[in-house]
Amino acid sequence: MTRKRFVTLTLAPAIGLLATLALVSIAGAVWFAVMNRTLRSTDYEFVGFHNFMRLMRDRRFFNALENSIIWEVITVVGTLTLAVLLAVLIFETVKKPLWRNLICFAFLVPVLLPRVAAAFIWRFLYSPSLGVINYLCELVGIGPVEFLANPSLALISVAVVDIWQWGLFFTVILLKLLETLPREPIEAAMLDNARTWEIHAYVTIPMLKGPLIALTLVKAVESLRSFDLIFVMTGGGPGTATETLDLYAYQMGINMGGRISYASAMSVLLLIVTMVAFTIIWKAGKKWAN
């Protein structure tokens, strides 16, 4: 048996099981989306695209869509920017392997925290009366600040928690990747009297295009699953300032009369938009890498 055939036969059962589970879930969501089922009644009937047409007239849906797009952009760009800057800073300033390993260990702690625990910790830090962040704000004369109660700040304040968790984790990955790069191009740039920031901007970071694209896609997928973080910190408020699509789907499907068909239509639409967006990002990433 060839190696390729062995790998195919070994992976086939797991891939088949995952594909079946995914297709069954998607088929169930599509079936609910074309019905008018609610949790209050056992009666239902086929309504076709009625739920999708209602979504096009739902202002709250478009508000949630806008929040989701802003959330994706802030968390993905913020996480990658923080990770690149910290990785380069540590790579240039911390030379002893022991200290680097200790820093990496400390940076792994936030992502190991359950999202709910991280949400409660940061709710306390943001507290206008007891929070450390507001204490520091008052020291510089800008406090107290209602980080989670101000509609203009709430979404960004929650996004900071997400960036804190994943940005430090990605820093560890990028730092280890920087350590594995060949030294010859870097030493050649140093011989040409290139500055430190020029070496990283034009030599090391371009050499990490592939990993950066992969990390961007991973973070984009992960950011779509931030329901627990937003729900615990703000519940979608104040008003609908932090209500993303998954949170709105939950509110419609569970809390607001159990309109599961309407929530399913929203989920199907989110799936389609996500697939289209990720295809565009993937093609743009491949073009940049080439």
PDB file of C-alpha atoms in Angstrom:
ATOM      1  CA  MET A   1       0.000   0.000   0.000  1.00  0.00           C
ATOM      2  CA  THR A   2       1.371   3.409  -0.965  1.00  0.00           C
ATOM      3  CA  ARG A   3       1.783   6.197   1.567  1.00  0.00           C
ATOM      4  CA  LYS A   4      -0.835   8.368  -0.178  1.00  0.00           C
ATOM      5  CA  ARG A   5      -3.391   5.528  -0.178  1.00  0.00           C
ATOM      6  CA  PHE A   6      -2.704   4.800   3.499  1.00  0.00           C
ATOM      7  CA  VAL A   7      -3.228   8.472   4.468  1.00  0.00           C
ATOM      8  CA  THR A   8      -6.445   8.641   2.426  1.00  0.00           C
ATOM      9  CA  LEU A   9      -7.906   5.482   3.975  1.00  0.00           C
ATOM     10  CA  THR A  10      -6.926   6.620   7.478  1.00  0.00           C
ATOM     11  CA  LEU A  11      -8.477  10.080   7.195  1.00  0.00           C
ATOM     12  CA  ALA A  12     -11.576   9.085   5.214  1.00  0.00           C
ATOM     13  CA  PRO A  13     -13.742   7.948   8.190  1.00  0.00           C
ATOM     14  CA  ALA A  14     -13.072  11.127  10.218  1.00  0.00           C
ATOM     15  CA  ILE A  15     -13.610  13.418   7.211  1.00  0.00           C
ATOM     16  CA  GLY A  16     -16.790  11.542   6.284  1.00  0.00           C
ATOM     17  CA  LEU A  17     -18.157  11.864   9.823  1.00  0.00           C
ATOM     18  CA  LEU A  18     -17.370  15.602  10.021  1.00  0.00           C
ATOM     19  CA  ALA A  19     -18.873  16.224   6.574  1.00  0.00           C
ATOM     20  CA  THR A  20     -22.049  14.330   7.524  1.00  0.00           C
ATOM     21  CA  LEU A  21     -22.464  16.300  10.753  1.00  0.00           C
ATOM     22  CA  ALA A  22     -21.898  19.596   8.942  1.00  0.00           C
ATOM     23  CA  LEU A  23     -24.271  18.805   6.075  1.00  0.00           C
ATOM     24  CA  VAL A  24     -27.022  17.563   8.402  1.00  0.00           C
ATOM     25  CA  SER A  25     -26.780  20.772  10.467  1.00  0.00           C
ATOM     26  CA  ILE A  26     -26.864  23.001   7.386  1.00  0.00           C
ATOM     27  CA  ALA A  27     -29.748  21.047   5.861  1.00  0.00           C
ATOM     28  CA  GLY A  28     -31.695  21.362   9.136  1.00  0.00           C
ATOM     29  CA  ALA A  29     -31.095  25.137   9.257  1.00  0.00           C
ATOM     30  CA  VAL A  30     -32.236  25.544   5.631  1.00  0.00           C
ATOM     31  CA  TRP A  31     -35.361  23.447   6.282  1.00  0.00           C
ATOM     32  CA  PHE A  32     -36.288  25.547   9.326  1.00  0.00           C
ATOM     33  CA  ALA A  33     -35.575  28.744   7.365  1.00  0.00           C
ATOM     34  CA  VAL A  34     -38.259  28.009   4.745  1.00  0.00           C
ATOM     35  CA  MET A  35     -40.902  27.169   7.382  1.00  0.00           C
ATOM     36  CA  ASN A  36     -42.705  29.362   9.914  1.00  0.00           C
ATOM     37  CA  ARG A  37     -41.968  27.304  13.007  1.00  0.00           C
ATOM     38  CA  THR A  38     -41.982  28.839  16.494  1.00  0.00           C
ATOM     39  CA  LEU A  39     -41.417  27.377  19.936  1.00  0.00           C
ATOM     40  CA  ARG A  40     -44.942  28.422  20.987  1.00  0.00           C
ATOM     41  CA  SER A  41     -46.796  26.191  18.536  1.00  0.00           C
ATOM     42  CA  THR A  42     -46.412  22.757  16.988  1.00  0.00           C
ATOM     43  CA  ASP A  43     -48.175  23.890  13.794  1.00  0.00           C
ATOM     44  CA  TYR A  44     -46.053  25.031  10.888  1.00  0.00           C
ATOM     45  CA  GLU A  45     -46.159  25.349   7.129  1.00  0.00           C
ATOM     46  CA  PHE A  46     -43.896  25.995   4.174  1.00  0.00           C
ATOM     47  CA  VAL A  47     -43.390  29.749   3.551  1.00  0.00           C
ATOM     48  CA  GLY A  48     -40.514  29.687   1.049  1.00  0.00           C
ATOM     49  CA  PHE A  49     -38.330  32.803   1.115  1.00  0.00           C
ATOM     50  CA  HIS A  50     -40.721  34.791   3.331  1.00  0.00           C
ATOM     51  CA  ASN A  51     -38.293  34.835   6.298  1.00  0.00           C
ATOM     52  CA  PHE A  52     -35.453  36.038   4.066  1.00  0.00           C
ATOM     53  CA  MET A  53     -37.661  38.820   2.633  1.00  0.00           C
ATOM     54  CA  ARG A  54     -38.542  39.924   6.164  1.00  0.00           C
ATOM     55  CA  LEU A  55     -34.855  40.124   7.009  1.00  0.00           C
ATOM     56  CA  MET A  56     -34.384  42.621   4.168  1.00  0.00           C
ATOM     57  CA  ARG A  57     -36.887  44.947   5.927  1.00  0.00           C
ATOM     58  CA  ASP A  58     -35.490  44.417   9.435  1.00  0.00           C
ATOM     59  CA  ARG A  59     -33.464  47.442  10.601  1.00  0.00           C
ATOM     60  CA  ARG A  60     -32.255  45.565  13.667  1.00  0.00           C
ATOM     61  CA  PHE A  61     -30.846  42.851  11.390  1.00  0.00           C
ATOM     62  CA  PHE A  62     -28.840  45.405   9.419  1.00  0.00           C
ATOM     63  CA  ASN A  63     -27.637  46.982  12.663  1.00  0.00           C
ATOM     64  CA  ALA A  64     -26.430  43.523  13.797  1.00  0.00           C
ATOM     65  CA  LEU A  65     -24.794  42.966  10.401  1.00  0.00           C
ATOM     66  CA  GLU A  66     -22.968  46.306  10.681  1.00  0.00           C
ATOM     67  CA  ASN A  67     -21.825  45.456  14.224  1.00  0.00           C
ATOM     68  CA  SER A  68     -20.579  42.048  13.032  1.00  0.00           C
ATOM     69  CA  ILE A  69     -18.530  43.616  10.222  1.00  0.00           C
ATOM     70  CA  ILE A  70     -17.046  46.225  12.585  1.00  0.00           C
ATOM     71  CA  TRP A  71     -16.323  43.485  15.130  1.00  0.00           C
ATOM     72  CA  GLU A  72     -14.536  41.342  12.533  1.00  0.00           C
ATOM     73  CA  VAL A  73     -12.407  44.220  11.255  1.00  0.00           C
ATOM     74  CA  ILE A  74     -11.425  45.503  14.724  1.00  0.00           C
ATOM     75  CA  THR A  75     -10.608  42.103  16.234  1.00  0.00           C
ATOM     76  CA  VAL A  76      -8.755  40.642  13.234  1.00  0.00           C
ATOM     77  CA  VAL A  77      -6.723  43.772  12.418  1.00  0.00           C
ATOM     78  CA  GLY A  78      -6.126  44.550  16.106  1.00  0.00           C
ATOM     79  CA  THR A  79      -5.011  41.008  16.920  1.00  0.00           C
ATOM     80  CA  LEU A  80      -2.601  40.720  13.987  1.00  0.00           C
ATOM     81  CA  THR A  81      -1.171  44.224  14.541  1.00  0.00           C
ATOM     82  CA  LEU A  82      -0.594  43.624  18.249  1.00  0.00           C
ATOM     83  CA  ALA A  83       0.958  40.211  17.576  1.00  0.00           C
ATOM     84  CA  VAL A  84       3.383  41.476  14.920  1.00  0.00           C
ATOM     85  CA  LEU A  85       4.513  44.489  16.981  1.00  0.00           C
ATOM     86  CA  LEU A  86       5.005  42.508  20.197  1.00  0.00           C
ATOM     87  CA  ALA A  87       6.750  39.620  18.427  1.00  0.00           C
ATOM     88  CA  VAL A  88       9.243  41.982  16.759  1.00  0.00           C
ATOM     89  CA  LEU A  89       9.758  43.921  20.015  1.00  0.00           C
ATOM     90  CA  ILE A  90      10.497  40.765  22.020  1.00  0.00           C
ATOM     91  CA  PHE A  91      12.646  39.323  19.224  1.00  0.00           C
ATOM     92  CA  GLU A  92      14.824  42.451  19.231  1.00  0.00           C
ATOM     93  CA  THR A  93      14.982  43.221  22.956  1.00  0.00           C
ATOM     94  CA  VAL A  94      14.877  39.867  24.763  1.00  0.00           C
ATOM     95  CA  LYS A  95      17.875  37.778  23.761  1.00  0.00           C
ATOM     96  CA  LYS A  96      18.044  35.149  26.530  1.00  0.00           C
ATOM     97  CA  PRO A  97      16.010  31.987  25.656  1.00  0.00           C
ATOM     98  CA  LEU A  98      14.924  31.573  29.289  1.00  0.00           C
ATOM     99  CA  TRP A  99      13.293  35.016  29.435  1.00  0.00           C
ATOM    100  CA  ARG A 100      11.687  34.506  26.032  1.00  0.00           C
ATOM    101  CA  ASN A 101      10.196  31.209  27.163  1.00  0.00           C
ATOM    102  CA  LEU A 102       8.860  32.771  30.367  1.00  0.00           C
ATOM    103  CA  ILE A 103       7.250  35.590  28.363  1.00  0.00           C
ATOM    104  CA  CYS A 104       5.717  33.058  25.954  1.00  0.00           C
ATOM    105  CA  PHE A 105       4.324  31.088  28.884  1.00  0.00           C
ATOM    106  CA  ALA A 106       2.774  34.242  30.367  1.00  0.00           C
ATOM    107  CA  PHE A 107       1.293  35.198  26.975  1.00  0.00           C
ATOM    108  CA  LEU A 108      -0.395  31.794  26.668  1.00  0.00           C
ATOM    109  CA  VAL A 109      -2.368  32.232  29.893  1.00  0.00           C
ATOM    110  CA  PRO A 110      -5.097  34.590  28.534  1.00  0.00           C
ATOM    111  CA  VAL A 111      -6.103  32.291  25.675  1.00  0.00           C
ATOM    112  CA  LEU A 112      -6.316  29.349  28.090  1.00  0.00           C
ATOM    113  CA  LEU A 113      -8.882  31.236  30.161  1.00  0.00           C
ATOM    114  CA  PRO A 114     -12.517  30.319  29.385  1.00  0.00           C
ATOM    115  CA  ARG A 115     -14.182  33.161  27.508  1.00  0.00           C
ATOM    116  CA  VAL A 116     -16.798  33.539  30.218  1.00  0.00           C
ATOM    117  CA  ALA A 117     -14.112  33.888  32.902  1.00  0.00           C
ATOM    118  CA  ALA A 118     -12.241  36.471  30.810  1.00  0.00           C
ATOM    119  CA  ALA A 119     -15.496  38.366  30.290  1.00  0.00           C
ATOM    120  CA  PHE A 120     -16.216  38.555  34.035  1.00  0.00           C
ATOM    121  CA  ILE A 121     -12.624  39.634  34.803  1.00  0.00           C
ATOM    122  CA  TRP A 122     -12.777  42.484  32.297  1.00  0.00           C
ATOM    123  CA  ARG A 123     -16.255  43.540  33.415  1.00  0.00           C
ATOM    124  CA  PHE A 124     -14.718  44.096  36.840  1.00  0.00           C
ATOM    125  CA  LEU A 125     -11.703  45.926  35.345  1.00  0.00           C
ATOM    126  CA  TYR A 126     -14.053  48.212  33.376  1.00  0.00           C
ATOM    127  CA  SER A 127     -16.270  48.947  36.429  1.00  0.00           C
ATOM    128  CA  PRO A 128     -16.749  52.738  36.832  1.00  0.00           C
ATOM    129  CA  SER A 129     -16.557  52.528  40.650  1.00  0.00           C
ATOM    130  CA  LEU A 130     -14.190  49.593  41.391  1.00  0.00           C
ATOM    131  CA  GLY A 131     -12.307  48.900  38.147  1.00  0.00           C
ATOM    132  CA  VAL A 132      -8.538  49.336  37.875  1.00  0.00           C
ATOM    133  CA  ILE A 133      -8.817  50.821  34.389  1.00  0.00           C
ATOM    134  CA  ASN A 134     -11.147  53.555  35.582  1.00  0.00           C
ATOM    135  CA  TYR A 135      -8.842  54.189  38.553  1.00  0.00           C
ATOM    136  CA  LEU A 136      -5.994  54.832  36.090  1.00  0.00           C
ATOM    137  CA  CYS A 137      -8.273  57.012  33.960  1.00  0.00           C
ATOM    138  CA  GLU A 138      -9.109  59.131  37.000  1.00  0.00           C
ATOM    139  CA  LEU A 139      -5.395  59.557  37.756  1.00  0.00           C
ATOM    140  CA  VAL A 140      -4.920  61.227  34.371  1.00  0.00           C
ATOM    141  CA  GLY A 141      -8.144  63.209  34.704  1.00  0.00           C
ATOM    142  CA  ILE A 142     -10.367  61.445  32.145  1.00  0.00           C
ATOM    143  CA  GLY A 143     -12.446  59.228  34.394  1.00  0.00           C
ATOM    144  CA  PRO A 144     -14.743  57.709  35.256  1.00  0.00           C
ATOM    145  CA  VAL A 145     -15.498  56.256  31.822  1.00  0.00           C
ATOM    146  CA  GLU A 146     -18.563  54.101  31.153  1.00  0.00           C
ATOM    147  CA  PHE A 147     -16.742  51.629  28.923  1.00  0.00           C
ATOM    148  CA  LEU A 148     -19.623  49.146  28.658  1.00  0.00           C
ATOM    149  CA  ALA A 149     -22.558  51.541  29.089  1.00  0.00           C
ATOM    150  CA  ASN A 150     -21.513  54.087  26.464  1.00  0.00           C
ATOM    151  CA  PRO A 151     -22.865  53.055  23.019  1.00  0.00           C
ATOM    152  CA  SER A 152     -19.837  54.634  21.321  1.00  0.00           C
ATOM    153  CA  LEU A 153     -17.308  52.682  23.409  1.00  0.00           C
ATOM    154  CA  ALA A 154     -19.040  49.398  24.241  1.00  0.00           C
ATOM    155  CA  LEU A 155     -18.180  47.409  21.090  1.00  0.00           C
ATOM    156  CA  ILE A 156     -14.542  48.581  21.080  1.00  0.00           C
ATOM    157  CA  SER A 157     -14.226  47.858  24.814  1.00  0.00           C
ATOM    158  CA  VAL A 158     -15.385  44.265  24.310  1.00  0.00           C
ATOM    159  CA  ALA A 159     -13.141  43.915  21.249  1.00  0.00           C
ATOM    160  CA  VAL A 160     -10.144  44.870  23.421  1.00  0.00           C
ATOM    161  CA  VAL A 161     -10.753  41.721  25.489  1.00  0.00           C
ATOM    162  CA  ASP A 162     -10.791  39.565  22.367  1.00  0.00           C
ATOM    163  CA  ILE A 163      -7.591  41.217  21.068  1.00  0.00           C
ATOM    164  CA  TRP A 164      -5.955  40.734  24.478  1.00  0.00           C
ATOM    165  CA  GLN A 165      -6.719  37.005  24.494  1.00  0.00           C
ATOM    166  CA  TRP A 166      -5.745  36.170  20.924  1.00  0.00           C
ATOM    167  CA  GLY A 167      -3.145  38.865  20.235  1.00  0.00           C
ATOM    168  CA  LEU A 168      -0.813  37.541  22.933  1.00  0.00           C
ATOM    169  CA  PHE A 169      -1.296  33.961  21.709  1.00  0.00           C
ATOM    170  CA  PHE A 170      -0.476  34.946  18.126  1.00  0.00           C
ATOM    171  CA  THR A 171       2.581  36.833  19.461  1.00  0.00           C
ATOM    172  CA  VAL A 172       3.992  33.546  20.718  1.00  0.00           C
ATOM    173  CA  ILE A 173       3.422  31.888  17.322  1.00  0.00           C
ATOM    174  CA  LEU A 174       5.036  34.746  15.376  1.00  0.00           C
ATOM    175  CA  LEU A 175       7.963  34.981  17.802  1.00  0.00           C
ATOM    176  CA  LYS A 176       8.745  31.291  17.323  1.00  0.00           C
ATOM    177  CA  LEU A 177       8.430  31.700  13.556  1.00  0.00           C
ATOM    178  CA  LEU A 178      10.859  34.644  13.621  1.00  0.00           C
ATOM    179  CA  GLU A 179      13.365  32.473  15.486  1.00  0.00           C
ATOM    180  CA  THR A 180      13.238  29.839  12.739  1.00  0.00           C
ATOM    181  CA  LEU A 181      13.879  32.206   9.818  1.00  0.00           C
ATOM    182  CA  PRO A 182      17.227  31.849   7.991  1.00  0.00           C
ATOM    183  CA  ARG A 183      19.800  34.380   9.163  1.00  0.00           C
ATOM    184  CA  GLU A 184      21.388  35.050   5.754  1.00  0.00           C
ATOM    185  CA  PRO A 185      18.801  37.572   4.409  1.00  0.00           C
ATOM    186  CA  ILE A 186      18.765  39.404   7.759  1.00  0.00           C
ATOM    187  CA  GLU A 187      22.571  39.606   7.917  1.00  0.00           C
ATOM    188  CA  ALA A 188      22.658  40.802   4.296  1.00  0.00           C
ATOM    189  CA  ALA A 189      20.225  43.608   5.163  1.00  0.00           C
ATOM    190  CA  MET A 190      22.367  44.524   8.189  1.00  0.00           C
ATOM    191  CA  LEU A 191      25.452  44.741   5.966  1.00  0.00           C
ATOM    192  CA  ASP A 192      23.501  47.187   3.790  1.00  0.00           C
ATOM    193  CA  ASN A 193      23.009  49.347   6.921  1.00  0.00           C
ATOM    194  CA  ALA A 194      19.255  48.734   6.996  1.00  0.00           C
ATOM    195  CA  ARG A 195      17.524  49.908  10.165  1.00  0.00           C
ATOM    196  CA  THR A 196      15.825  47.438  12.465  1.00  0.00           C
ATOM    197  CA  TRP A 197      12.313  48.399  11.379  1.00  0.00           C
ATOM    198  CA  GLU A 198      13.376  48.202   7.720  1.00  0.00           C
ATOM    199  CA  ILE A 199      14.737  44.663   8.219  1.00  0.00           C
ATOM    200  CA  HIS A 200      11.423  43.508   9.651  1.00  0.00           C
ATOM    201  CA  ALA A 201       9.249  45.494   7.234  1.00  0.00           C
ATOM    202  CA  TYR A 202      11.047  44.382   4.084  1.00  0.00           C
ATOM    203  CA  VAL A 203      12.716  41.073   5.035  1.00  0.00           C
ATOM    204  CA  THR A 204      11.310  39.104   7.968  1.00  0.00           C
ATOM    205  CA  ILE A 205       7.575  39.938   7.809  1.00  0.00           C
ATOM    206  CA  PRO A 206       7.345  39.300   4.024  1.00  0.00           C
ATOM    207  CA  MET A 207       8.978  35.909   4.684  1.00  0.00           C
ATOM    208  CA  LEU A 208       6.037  35.136   7.001  1.00  0.00           C
ATOM    209  CA  LYS A 209       3.290  35.869   4.451  1.00  0.00           C
ATOM    210  CA  GLY A 210       1.962  32.310   4.447  1.00  0.00           C
ATOM    211  CA  PRO A 211       1.641  31.982   8.241  1.00  0.00           C
ATOM    212  CA  LEU A 212       0.141  35.491   8.485  1.00  0.00           C
ATOM    213  CA  ILE A 213      -2.579  34.601   5.954  1.00  0.00           C
ATOM    214  CA  ALA A 214      -3.350  31.401   7.861  1.00  0.00           C
ATOM    215  CA  LEU A 215      -3.518  33.281  11.183  1.00  0.00           C
ATOM    216  CA  THR A 216      -5.808  35.911   9.621  1.00  0.00           C
ATOM    217  CA  LEU A 217      -8.269  33.263   8.459  1.00  0.00           C
ATOM    218  CA  VAL A 218      -8.141  31.445  11.800  1.00  0.00           C
ATOM    219  CA  LYS A 219      -8.825  34.686  13.681  1.00  0.00           C
ATOM    220  CA  ALA A 220     -11.621  35.671  11.293  1.00  0.00           C
ATOM    221  CA  VAL A 221     -13.353  32.333  11.913  1.00  0.00           C
ATOM    222  CA  GLU A 222     -12.795  32.586  15.646  1.00  0.00           C
ATOM    223  CA  SER A 223     -14.183  36.134  15.779  1.00  0.00           C
ATOM    224  CA  LEU A 224     -17.472  34.847  14.387  1.00  0.00           C
ATOM    225  CA  ARG A 225     -17.778  32.701  17.519  1.00  0.00           C
ATOM    226  CA  SER A 226     -17.628  35.517  20.082  1.00  0.00           C
ATOM    227  CA  PHE A 227     -21.201  35.093  21.255  1.00  0.00           C
ATOM    228  CA  ASP A 228     -20.241  34.099  24.815  1.00  0.00           C
ATOM    229  CA  LEU A 229     -17.854  37.033  25.311  1.00  0.00           C
ATOM    230  CA  ILE A 230     -20.314  39.682  24.093  1.00  0.00           C
ATOM    231  CA  PHE A 231     -23.303  38.070  25.812  1.00  0.00           C
ATOM    232  CA  VAL A 232     -21.621  38.018  29.242  1.00  0.00           C
ATOM    233  CA  MET A 233     -20.087  41.501  29.012  1.00  0.00           C
ATOM    234  CA  THR A 234     -22.963  43.501  27.522  1.00  0.00           C
ATOM    235  CA  GLY A 235     -25.804  41.171  26.494  1.00  0.00           C
ATOM    236  CA  GLY A 236     -25.855  43.081  23.205  1.00  0.00           C
ATOM    237  CA  GLY A 237     -26.384  46.452  24.899  1.00  0.00           C
ATOM    238  CA  PRO A 238     -26.513  49.261  25.637  1.00  0.00           C
ATOM    239  CA  GLY A 239     -29.586  49.123  23.404  1.00  0.00           C
ATOM    240  CA  THR A 240     -28.317  47.222  20.381  1.00  0.00           C
ATOM    241  CA  ALA A 241     -24.844  48.817  20.299  1.00  0.00           C
ATOM    242  CA  THR A 242     -22.975  45.478  20.620  1.00  0.00           C
ATOM    243  CA  GLU A 243     -25.579  43.138  19.160  1.00  0.00           C
ATOM    244  CA  THR A 244     -23.921  40.999  16.474  1.00  0.00           C
ATOM    245  CA  LEU A 245     -25.686  38.586  14.101  1.00  0.00           C
ATOM    246  CA  ASP A 246     -25.230  35.483  16.243  1.00  0.00           C
ATOM    247  CA  LEU A 247     -26.505  37.351  19.297  1.00  0.00           C
ATOM    248  CA  TYR A 248     -29.534  38.664  17.394  1.00  0.00           C
ATOM    249  CA  ALA A 249     -30.261  35.166  16.062  1.00  0.00           C
ATOM    250  CA  TYR A 250     -30.169  33.866  19.639  1.00  0.00           C
ATOM    251  CA  GLN A 251     -32.516  36.631  20.824  1.00  0.00           C
ATOM    252  CA  MET A 252     -34.998  35.896  18.037  1.00  0.00           C
ATOM    253  CA  GLY A 253     -34.791  32.114  18.336  1.00  0.00           C
ATOM    254  CA  ILE A 254     -34.845  31.783  22.117  1.00  0.00           C
ATOM    255  CA  ASN A 255     -35.762  34.953  23.999  1.00  0.00           C
ATOM    256  CA  MET A 256     -38.213  36.802  21.709  1.00  0.00           C
ATOM    257  CA  GLY A 257     -41.029  34.334  21.201  1.00  0.00           C
ATOM    258  CA  GLY A 258     -38.920  31.445  19.967  1.00  0.00           C
ATOM    259  CA  ARG A 259     -39.075  32.385  16.253  1.00  0.00           C
ATOM    260  CA  ILE A 260     -36.685  29.625  15.266  1.00  0.00           C
ATOM    261  CA  SER A 261     -37.470  29.803  11.529  1.00  0.00           C
ATOM    262  CA  TYR A 262     -36.632  33.514  11.446  1.00  0.00           C
ATOM    263  CA  ALA A 263     -33.422  32.859  13.415  1.00  0.00           C
ATOM    264  CA  SER A 264     -32.542  29.986  11.061  1.00  0.00           C
ATOM    265  CA  ALA A 265     -32.987  32.247   8.023  1.00  0.00           C
ATOM    266  CA  MET A 266     -30.561  34.677   9.645  1.00  0.00           C
ATOM    267  CA  SER A 267     -28.059  31.877  10.268  1.00  0.00           C
ATOM    268  CA  VAL A 268     -28.283  30.641   6.667  1.00  0.00           C
ATOM    269  CA  LEU A 269     -27.748  34.171   5.368  1.00  0.00           C
ATOM    270  CA  LEU A 270     -24.774  34.590   7.710  1.00  0.00           C
ATOM    271  CA  LEU A 271     -23.317  31.313   6.400  1.00  0.00           C
ATOM    272  CA  ILE A 272     -23.607  32.486   2.779  1.00  0.00           C
ATOM    273  CA  VAL A 273     -22.098  35.910   3.527  1.00  0.00           C
ATOM    274  CA  THR A 274     -19.266  34.275   5.473  1.00  0.00           C
ATOM    275  CA  MET A 275     -18.438  31.840   2.658  1.00  0.00           C
ATOM    276  CA  VAL A 276     -18.360  34.637   0.088  1.00  0.00           C
ATOM    277  CA  ALA A 277     -16.272  36.926   2.331  1.00  0.00           C
ATOM    278  CA  PHE A 278     -13.783  34.201   3.211  1.00  0.00           C
ATOM    279  CA  THR A 279     -13.390  33.206  -0.430  1.00  0.00           C
ATOM    280  CA  ILE A 280     -12.531  36.812  -1.303  1.00  0.00           C
ATOM    281  CA  ILE A 281     -10.101  37.067   1.642  1.00  0.00           C
ATOM    282  CA  TRP A 282      -8.469  33.763   0.692  1.00  0.00           C
ATOM    283  CA  LYS A 283      -7.953  34.820  -2.925  1.00  0.00           C
ATOM    284  CA  ALA A 284      -6.634  38.227  -1.843  1.00  0.00           C
ATOM    285  CA  GLY A 285      -4.258  36.514   0.592  1.00  0.00           C
ATOM    286  CA  LYS A 286      -2.952  34.132  -2.068  1.00  0.00           C
ATOM    287  CA  LYS A 287      -2.417  37.057  -4.447  1.00  0.00           C
ATOM    288  CA  TRP A 288      -0.482  38.943  -1.745  1.00  0.00           C
ATOM    289  CA  ALA A 289       1.618  35.860  -0.935  1.00  0.00           C
ATOM    290  CA  ASN A 290       2.558  35.396  -4.590  1.00  0.00           C
TER     291      ASN A 290
END
